[in-house]
PDB file of N, CA and C in Angstrom:
ATOM      1  N   UNK A   1      14.035 -32.624  29.718  1.00  0.00           N
ATOM      2  CA  UNK A   1      13.339 -31.673  28.755  1.00  0.00           C
ATOM      3  C   UNK A   1      12.224 -32.220  27.748  1.00  0.00           C
ATOM      4  N   UNK A   2      11.395 -31.521  27.529  1.00  0.00           N
ATOM      5  CA  UNK A   2      10.006 -32.160  26.739  1.00  0.00           C
ATOM      6  C   UNK A   2      10.308 -31.904  24.994  1.00  0.00           C
ATOM      7  N   UNK A   3      11.024 -32.920  24.136  1.00  0.00           N
ATOM      8  CA  UNK A   3      10.438 -33.221  22.674  1.00  0.00           C
ATOM      9  C   UNK A   3       9.532 -32.501  22.069  1.00  0.00           C
ATOM     10  N   UNK A   4       9.515 -31.794  21.106  1.00  0.00           N
ATOM     11  CA  UNK A   4       8.045 -31.805  20.401  1.00  0.00           C
ATOM     12  C   UNK A   4       7.774 -32.861  19.318  1.00  0.00           C
ATOM     13  N   UNK A   5       6.768 -33.461  19.445  1.00  0.00           N
ATOM     14  CA  UNK A   5       6.187 -34.511  18.991  1.00  0.00           C
ATOM     15  C   UNK A   5       6.252 -34.110  17.466  1.00  0.00           C
ATOM     16  N   UNK A   6       7.179 -34.893  16.501  1.00  0.00           N
ATOM     17  CA  UNK A   6       7.991 -34.276  15.043  1.00  0.00           C
ATOM     18  C   UNK A   6       6.403 -34.586  13.924  1.00  0.00           C
ATOM     19  N   UNK A   7       5.575 -35.387  14.294  1.00  0.00           N
ATOM     20  CA  UNK A   7       4.190 -35.428  13.529  1.00  0.00           C
ATOM     21  C   UNK A   7       3.162 -34.084  13.871  1.00  0.00           C
ATOM     22  N   UNK A   8       3.634 -33.352  14.767  1.00  0.00           N
ATOM     23  CA  UNK A   8       2.805 -32.157  15.537  1.00  0.00           C
ATOM     24  C   UNK A   8       3.088 -31.273  13.635  1.00  0.00           C
ATOM     25  N   UNK A   9       1.362 -30.428  13.277  1.00  0.00           N
ATOM     26  CA  UNK A   9       1.739 -29.789  12.485  1.00  0.00           C
ATOM     27  C   UNK A   9       2.345 -28.154  12.777  1.00  0.00           C
ATOM     28  N   UNK A  10       3.513 -28.149  11.663  1.00  0.00           N
ATOM     29  CA  UNK A  10       3.874 -26.881  11.678  1.00  0.00           C
ATOM     30  C   UNK A  10       3.204 -26.218  10.876  1.00  0.00           C
ATOM     31  N   UNK A  11       3.241 -24.449  11.883  1.00  0.00           N
ATOM     32  CA  UNK A  11       2.150 -23.525  11.333  1.00  0.00           C
ATOM     33  C   UNK A  11       2.791 -21.975  11.746  1.00  0.00           C
ATOM     34  N   UNK A  12       2.746 -21.376  10.801  1.00  0.00           N
ATOM     35  CA  UNK A  12       3.613 -19.851  10.751  1.00  0.00           C
ATOM     36  C   UNK A  12       2.683 -18.541  10.355  1.00  0.00           C
ATOM     37  N   UNK A  13       2.647 -17.996  10.453  1.00  0.00           N
ATOM     38  CA  UNK A  13       1.618 -17.100   9.774  1.00  0.00           C
ATOM     39  C   UNK A  13       2.739 -15.449   9.463  1.00  0.00           C
ATOM     40  N   UNK A  14       2.974 -15.172   8.422  1.00  0.00           N
ATOM     41  CA  UNK A  14       3.598 -13.718   7.620  1.00  0.00           C
ATOM     42  C   UNK A  14       3.007 -12.983   6.695  1.00  0.00           C
ATOM     43  N   UNK A  15       3.518 -12.365   7.073  1.00  0.00           N
ATOM     44  CA  UNK A  15       3.578 -10.727   5.955  1.00  0.00           C
ATOM     45  C   UNK A  15       3.952 -10.539   5.470  1.00  0.00           C
ATOM     46  N   UNK A  16       3.940  -9.293   4.004  1.00  0.00           N
ATOM     47  CA  UNK A  16       4.785  -9.082   3.261  1.00  0.00           C
ATOM     48  C   UNK A  16       4.107  -8.325   1.972  1.00  0.00           C
ATOM     49  N   UNK A  17       4.448  -7.220   1.446  1.00  0.00           N
ATOM     50  CA  UNK A  17       3.712  -6.051   0.944  1.00  0.00           C
ATOM     51  C   UNK A  17       3.574  -6.530  -0.746  1.00  0.00           C
ATOM     52  N   UNK A  18       2.881  -6.529  -1.178  1.00  0.00           N
ATOM     53  CA  UNK A  18       2.787  -6.954  -2.412  1.00  0.00           C
ATOM     54  C   UNK A  18       1.959  -5.585  -3.368  1.00  0.00           C
ATOM     55  N   UNK A  19       2.391  -5.414  -4.166  1.00  0.00           N
ATOM     56  CA  UNK A  19       1.575  -4.536  -5.266  1.00  0.00           C
ATOM     57  C   UNK A  19       0.653  -4.913  -5.437  1.00  0.00           C
ATOM     58  N   UNK A  20      -0.764  -3.731  -6.214  1.00  0.00           N
ATOM     59  CA  UNK A  20      -1.677  -3.878  -6.240  1.00  0.00           C
ATOM     60  C   UNK A  20      -2.304  -3.336  -7.045  1.00  0.00           C
ATOM     61  N   UNK A  21      -3.133  -3.222  -8.022  1.00  0.00           N
ATOM     62  CA  UNK A  21      -3.804  -2.905  -9.048  1.00  0.00           C
ATOM     63  C   UNK A  21      -5.176  -1.866  -9.228  1.00  0.00           C
ATOM     64  N   UNK A  22      -5.248  -0.362  -8.594  1.00  0.00           N
ATOM     65  CA  UNK A  22      -6.249  -0.091  -7.915  1.00  0.00           C
ATOM     66  C   UNK A  22      -6.940   0.758  -9.002  1.00  0.00           C
ATOM     67  N   UNK A  23      -8.309   0.287  -9.635  1.00  0.00           N
ATOM     68  CA  UNK A  23      -9.088   1.023 -10.577  1.00  0.00           C
ATOM     69  C   UNK A  23      -9.804   1.768  -9.977  1.00  0.00           C
ATOM     70  N   UNK A  24     -10.158   3.375 -10.203  1.00  0.00           N
ATOM     71  CA  UNK A  24     -10.968   4.411  -9.329  1.00  0.00           C
ATOM     72  C   UNK A  24     -12.115   5.245 -10.697  1.00  0.00           C
ATOM     73  N   UNK A  25     -12.962   5.076 -10.798  1.00  0.00           N
ATOM     74  CA  UNK A  25     -13.794   5.547 -11.814  1.00  0.00           C
ATOM     75  C   UNK A  25     -14.761   6.389 -10.774  1.00  0.00           C
ATOM     76  N   UNK A  26     -14.833   8.178 -11.013  1.00  0.00           N
ATOM     77  CA  UNK A  26     -15.665   8.867 -10.086  1.00  0.00           C
ATOM     78  C   UNK A  26     -15.483   8.779  -8.946  1.00  0.00           C
ATOM     79  N   UNK A  27     -14.500   8.955  -8.316  1.00  0.00           N
ATOM     80  CA  UNK A  27     -14.706   9.011  -7.481  1.00  0.00           C
ATOM     81  C   UNK A  27     -14.896   7.205  -6.449  1.00  0.00           C
ATOM     82  N   UNK A  28     -15.192   6.352  -6.975  1.00  0.00           N
ATOM     83  CA  UNK A  28     -15.499   5.215  -6.387  1.00  0.00           C
ATOM     84  C   UNK A  28     -14.268   4.011  -6.809  1.00  0.00           C
ATOM     85  N   UNK A  29     -13.816   3.036  -6.000  1.00  0.00           N
ATOM     86  CA  UNK A  29     -13.127   1.969  -6.799  1.00  0.00           C
ATOM     87  C   UNK A  29     -13.945   1.184  -6.999  1.00  0.00           C
ATOM     88  N   UNK A  30     -13.587   0.823  -8.252  1.00  0.00           N
ATOM     89  CA  UNK A  30     -14.331  -0.068  -8.577  1.00  0.00           C
ATOM     90  C   UNK A  30     -13.545  -1.738  -9.361  1.00  0.00           C
ATOM     91  N   UNK A  31     -12.539  -1.554  -9.384  1.00  0.00           N
ATOM     92  CA  UNK A  31     -11.582  -2.789  -9.103  1.00  0.00           C
ATOM     93  C   UNK A  31     -10.407  -2.710  -8.349  1.00  0.00           C
ATOM     94  N   UNK A  32     -10.005  -3.840  -7.725  1.00  0.00           N
ATOM     95  CA  UNK A  32      -8.562  -3.997  -7.205  1.00  0.00           C
ATOM     96  C   UNK A  32      -8.016  -5.423  -7.562  1.00  0.00           C
ATOM     97  N   UNK A  33      -6.930  -5.425  -8.062  1.00  0.00           N
ATOM     98  CA  UNK A  33      -6.278  -6.820  -8.411  1.00  0.00           C
ATOM     99  C   UNK A  33      -4.652  -7.272  -7.363  1.00  0.00           C
ATOM    100  N   UNK A  34      -4.618  -7.724  -6.921  1.00  0.00           N
ATOM    101  CA  UNK A  34      -3.835  -8.225  -6.371  1.00  0.00           C
ATOM    102  C   UNK A  34      -2.496  -8.912  -7.180  1.00  0.00           C
ATOM    103  N   UNK A  35      -1.867  -8.487  -7.305  1.00  0.00           N
ATOM    104  CA  UNK A  35      -0.507  -9.074  -8.209  1.00  0.00           C
ATOM    105  C   UNK A  35       0.325 -10.112  -7.254  1.00  0.00           C
ATOM    106  N   UNK A  36      -0.181 -11.030  -7.002  1.00  0.00           N
ATOM    107  CA  UNK A  36       0.446 -11.887  -6.821  1.00  0.00           C
ATOM    108  C   UNK A  36       1.439 -13.036  -7.151  1.00  0.00           C
ATOM    109  N   UNK A  37       1.860 -12.551  -8.313  1.00  0.00           N
ATOM    110  CA  UNK A  37       3.106 -13.410  -8.597  1.00  0.00           C
ATOM    111  C   UNK A  37       4.310 -12.502  -8.330  1.00  0.00           C
ATOM    112  N   UNK A  38       4.322 -11.579  -7.443  1.00  0.00           N
ATOM    113  CA  UNK A  38       5.242 -10.955  -6.772  1.00  0.00           C
ATOM    114  C   UNK A  38       6.060 -11.573  -5.978  1.00  0.00           C
ATOM    115  N   UNK A  39       7.189 -11.788  -6.362  1.00  0.00           N
ATOM    116  CA  UNK A  39       7.837 -12.887  -4.701  1.00  0.00           C
ATOM    117  C   UNK A  39       8.399 -12.565  -4.127  1.00  0.00           C
ATOM    118  N   UNK A  40       7.670 -12.950  -2.914  1.00  0.00           N
ATOM    119  CA  UNK A  40       7.941 -12.524  -1.372  1.00  0.00           C
ATOM    120  C   UNK A  40       9.172 -11.960  -0.568  1.00  0.00           C
ATOM    121  N   UNK A  41       9.430 -10.906  -0.470  1.00  0.00           N
ATOM    122  CA  UNK A  41      10.458 -10.379  -0.046  1.00  0.00           C
ATOM    123  C   UNK A  41      10.198  -9.514   1.454  1.00  0.00           C
ATOM    124  N   UNK A  42      11.377  -9.817   1.992  1.00  0.00           N
ATOM    125  CA  UNK A  42      11.336  -8.910   3.658  1.00  0.00           C
ATOM    126  C   UNK A  42       9.747  -9.516   4.500  1.00  0.00           C
ATOM    127  N   UNK A  43       9.859 -11.368   4.606  1.00  0.00           N
ATOM    128  CA  UNK A  43       8.507 -11.225   5.311  1.00  0.00           C
ATOM    129  C   UNK A  43       8.690 -11.211   6.729  1.00  0.00           C
ATOM    130  N   UNK A  44       7.004 -10.436   7.635  1.00  0.00           N
ATOM    131  CA  UNK A  44       7.506 -10.477   9.034  1.00  0.00           C
ATOM    132  C   UNK A  44       6.557 -11.465   9.655  1.00  0.00           C
ATOM    133  N   UNK A  45       7.227 -12.112  10.311  1.00  0.00           N
ATOM    134  CA  UNK A  45       6.736 -13.034  11.304  1.00  0.00           C
ATOM    135  C   UNK A  45       5.814 -12.405  12.000  1.00  0.00           C
ATOM    136  N   UNK A  46       4.451 -13.164  12.005  1.00  0.00           N
ATOM    137  CA  UNK A  46       3.169 -12.515  12.900  1.00  0.00           C
ATOM    138  C   UNK A  46       2.980 -13.662  13.674  1.00  0.00           C
ATOM    139  N   UNK A  47       3.060 -14.676  13.683  1.00  0.00           N
ATOM    140  CA  UNK A  47       2.738 -15.837  14.558  1.00  0.00           C
ATOM    141  C   UNK A  47       3.106 -17.281  14.200  1.00  0.00           C
ATOM    142  N   UNK A  48       3.648 -17.811  15.180  1.00  0.00           N
ATOM    143  CA  UNK A  48       4.466 -18.944  14.906  1.00  0.00           C
ATOM    144  C   UNK A  48       5.474 -19.145  15.165  1.00  0.00           C
ATOM    145  N   UNK A  49       6.571 -20.317  14.804  1.00  0.00           N
ATOM    146  CA  UNK A  49       8.090 -20.538  14.816  1.00  0.00           C
ATOM    147  C   UNK A  49       8.703 -20.299  13.552  1.00  0.00           C
ATOM    148  N   UNK A  50       9.093 -19.045  14.215  1.00  0.00           N
ATOM    149  CA  UNK A  50      10.435 -18.037  13.049  1.00  0.00           C
ATOM    150  C   UNK A  50      11.434 -19.392  12.638  1.00  0.00           C
ATOM    151  N   UNK A  51      11.209 -20.099  12.940  1.00  0.00           N
ATOM    152  CA  UNK A  51      12.446 -21.385  12.282  1.00  0.00           C
ATOM    153  C   UNK A  51      11.812 -21.752  11.241  1.00  0.00           C
ATOM    154  N   UNK A  52      10.446 -21.677  11.241  1.00  0.00           N
ATOM    155  CA  UNK A  52       9.904 -22.810   9.790  1.00  0.00           C
ATOM    156  C   UNK A  52       9.393 -21.509   9.125  1.00  0.00           C
ATOM    157  N   UNK A  53       9.814 -20.089   9.287  1.00  0.00           N
ATOM    158  CA  UNK A  53       9.456 -19.332   8.449  1.00  0.00           C
ATOM    159  C   UNK A  53      10.455 -19.560   7.035  1.00  0.00           C
ATOM    160  N   UNK A  54      11.735 -19.380   6.951  1.00  0.00           N
ATOM    161  CA  UNK A  54      11.991 -19.892   5.617  1.00  0.00           C
ATOM    162  C   UNK A  54      11.021 -21.285   4.988  1.00  0.00           C
ATOM    163  N   UNK A  55      10.847 -21.983   5.512  1.00  0.00           N
ATOM    164  CA  UNK A  55      10.249 -22.997   4.616  1.00  0.00           C
ATOM    165  C   UNK A  55       8.965 -22.780   4.242  1.00  0.00           C
ATOM    166  N   UNK A  56       8.384 -21.804   5.309  1.00  0.00           N
ATOM    167  CA  UNK A  56       6.973 -21.367   5.163  1.00  0.00           C
ATOM    168  C   UNK A  56       7.156 -20.656   3.600  1.00  0.00           C
ATOM    169  N   UNK A  57       7.953 -19.571   3.555  1.00  0.00           N
ATOM    170  CA  UNK A  57       7.736 -18.332   2.616  1.00  0.00           C
ATOM    171  C   UNK A  57       8.433 -19.268   1.128  1.00  0.00           C
ATOM    172  N   UNK A  58       9.490 -20.331   1.410  1.00  0.00           N
ATOM    173  CA  UNK A  58       9.801 -21.273  -0.087  1.00  0.00           C
ATOM    174  C   UNK A  58       8.147 -21.760  -0.190  1.00  0.00           C
ATOM    175  N   UNK A  59       7.240 -22.152   0.517  1.00  0.00           N
ATOM    176  CA  UNK A  59       6.002 -22.669   0.207  1.00  0.00           C
ATOM    177  C   UNK A  59       5.310 -21.800  -0.569  1.00  0.00           C
ATOM    178  N   UNK A  60       4.992 -20.711  -0.123  1.00  0.00           N
ATOM    179  CA  UNK A  60       4.225 -19.820  -0.368  1.00  0.00           C
ATOM    180  C   UNK A  60       4.556 -18.787  -1.653  1.00  0.00           C
ATOM    181  N   UNK A  61       5.937 -19.158  -2.243  1.00  0.00           N
ATOM    182  CA  UNK A  61       6.469 -18.301  -3.464  1.00  0.00           C
ATOM    183  C   UNK A  61       6.750 -19.436  -4.541  1.00  0.00           C
ATOM    184  N   UNK A  62       6.207 -20.722  -4.434  1.00  0.00           N
ATOM    185  CA  UNK A  62       6.489 -21.669  -5.368  1.00  0.00           C
ATOM    186  C   UNK A  62       5.867 -21.784  -6.709  1.00  0.00           C
ATOM    187  N   UNK A  63       4.308 -20.929  -6.557  1.00  0.00           N
ATOM    188  CA  UNK A  63       3.921 -21.235  -7.297  1.00  0.00           C
ATOM    189  C   UNK A  63       2.751 -22.336  -7.246  1.00  0.00           C
ATOM    190  N   UNK A  64       2.757 -22.887  -6.275  1.00  0.00           N
ATOM    191  CA  UNK A  64       0.982 -23.740  -5.993  1.00  0.00           C
ATOM    192  C   UNK A  64       0.051 -22.662  -5.597  1.00  0.00           C
ATOM    193  N   UNK A  65      -1.360 -22.791  -6.304  1.00  0.00           N
ATOM    194  CA  UNK A  65      -2.253 -21.785  -5.979  1.00  0.00           C
ATOM    195  C   UNK A  65      -2.372 -21.440  -4.934  1.00  0.00           C
ATOM    196  N   UNK A  66      -3.037 -20.369  -4.273  1.00  0.00           N
ATOM    197  CA  UNK A  66      -3.262 -20.029  -3.004  1.00  0.00           C
ATOM    198  C   UNK A  66      -4.446 -20.238  -2.732  1.00  0.00           C
ATOM    199  N   UNK A  67      -4.941 -21.379  -1.319  1.00  0.00           N
ATOM    200  CA  UNK A  67      -6.423 -21.335  -1.456  1.00  0.00           C
ATOM    201  C   UNK A  67      -7.223 -20.392  -1.000  1.00  0.00           C
ATOM    202  N   UNK A  68      -7.137 -19.088  -0.318  1.00  0.00           N
ATOM    203  CA  UNK A  68      -8.525 -18.244  -0.035  1.00  0.00           C
ATOM    204  C   UNK A  68      -7.374 -16.922  -0.153  1.00  0.00           C
ATOM    205  N   UNK A  69      -8.158 -16.192  -0.700  1.00  0.00           N
ATOM    206  CA  UNK A  69      -8.435 -14.608  -0.297  1.00  0.00           C
ATOM    207  C   UNK A  69      -9.372 -13.832   0.552  1.00  0.00           C
ATOM    208  N   UNK A  70      -8.880 -13.458   1.156  1.00  0.00           N
ATOM    209  CA  UNK A  70      -9.138 -12.560   2.581  1.00  0.00           C
ATOM    210  C   UNK A  70      -8.917 -10.799   3.136  1.00  0.00           C
ATOM    211  N   UNK A  71      -9.851  -9.709   2.464  1.00  0.00           N
ATOM    212  CA  UNK A  71      -8.978  -8.693   2.233  1.00  0.00           C
ATOM    213  C   UNK A  71     -10.104  -8.028   3.814  1.00  0.00           C
ATOM    214  N   UNK A  72      -8.315  -6.876   4.665  1.00  0.00           N
ATOM    215  CA  UNK A  72      -9.416  -6.613   5.491  1.00  0.00           C
ATOM    216  C   UNK A  72      -8.614  -7.172   6.695  1.00  0.00           C
ATOM    217  N   UNK A  73      -9.063  -6.644   8.042  1.00  0.00           N
ATOM    218  CA  UNK A  73      -8.728  -7.646   9.299  1.00  0.00           C
ATOM    219  C   UNK A  73      -9.588  -7.751  10.210  1.00  0.00           C
TER     220      UNK A  73
END
């Protein structure tokens, strides 16, 4: 049996729903604010090791600043 390298990078991608504040003026969206202080609830694994998901969720929910935002797919 091949043992995984303990120094290998553990990576997991998950998603969850967060509330957003959307401002619309005269039919145009003028501002969208993601309320990122919302605790992670019911995360869905997108890719990676499901065993690492609880630790990854805890890291995402520990108050550290998030490195980047990306909108859309």
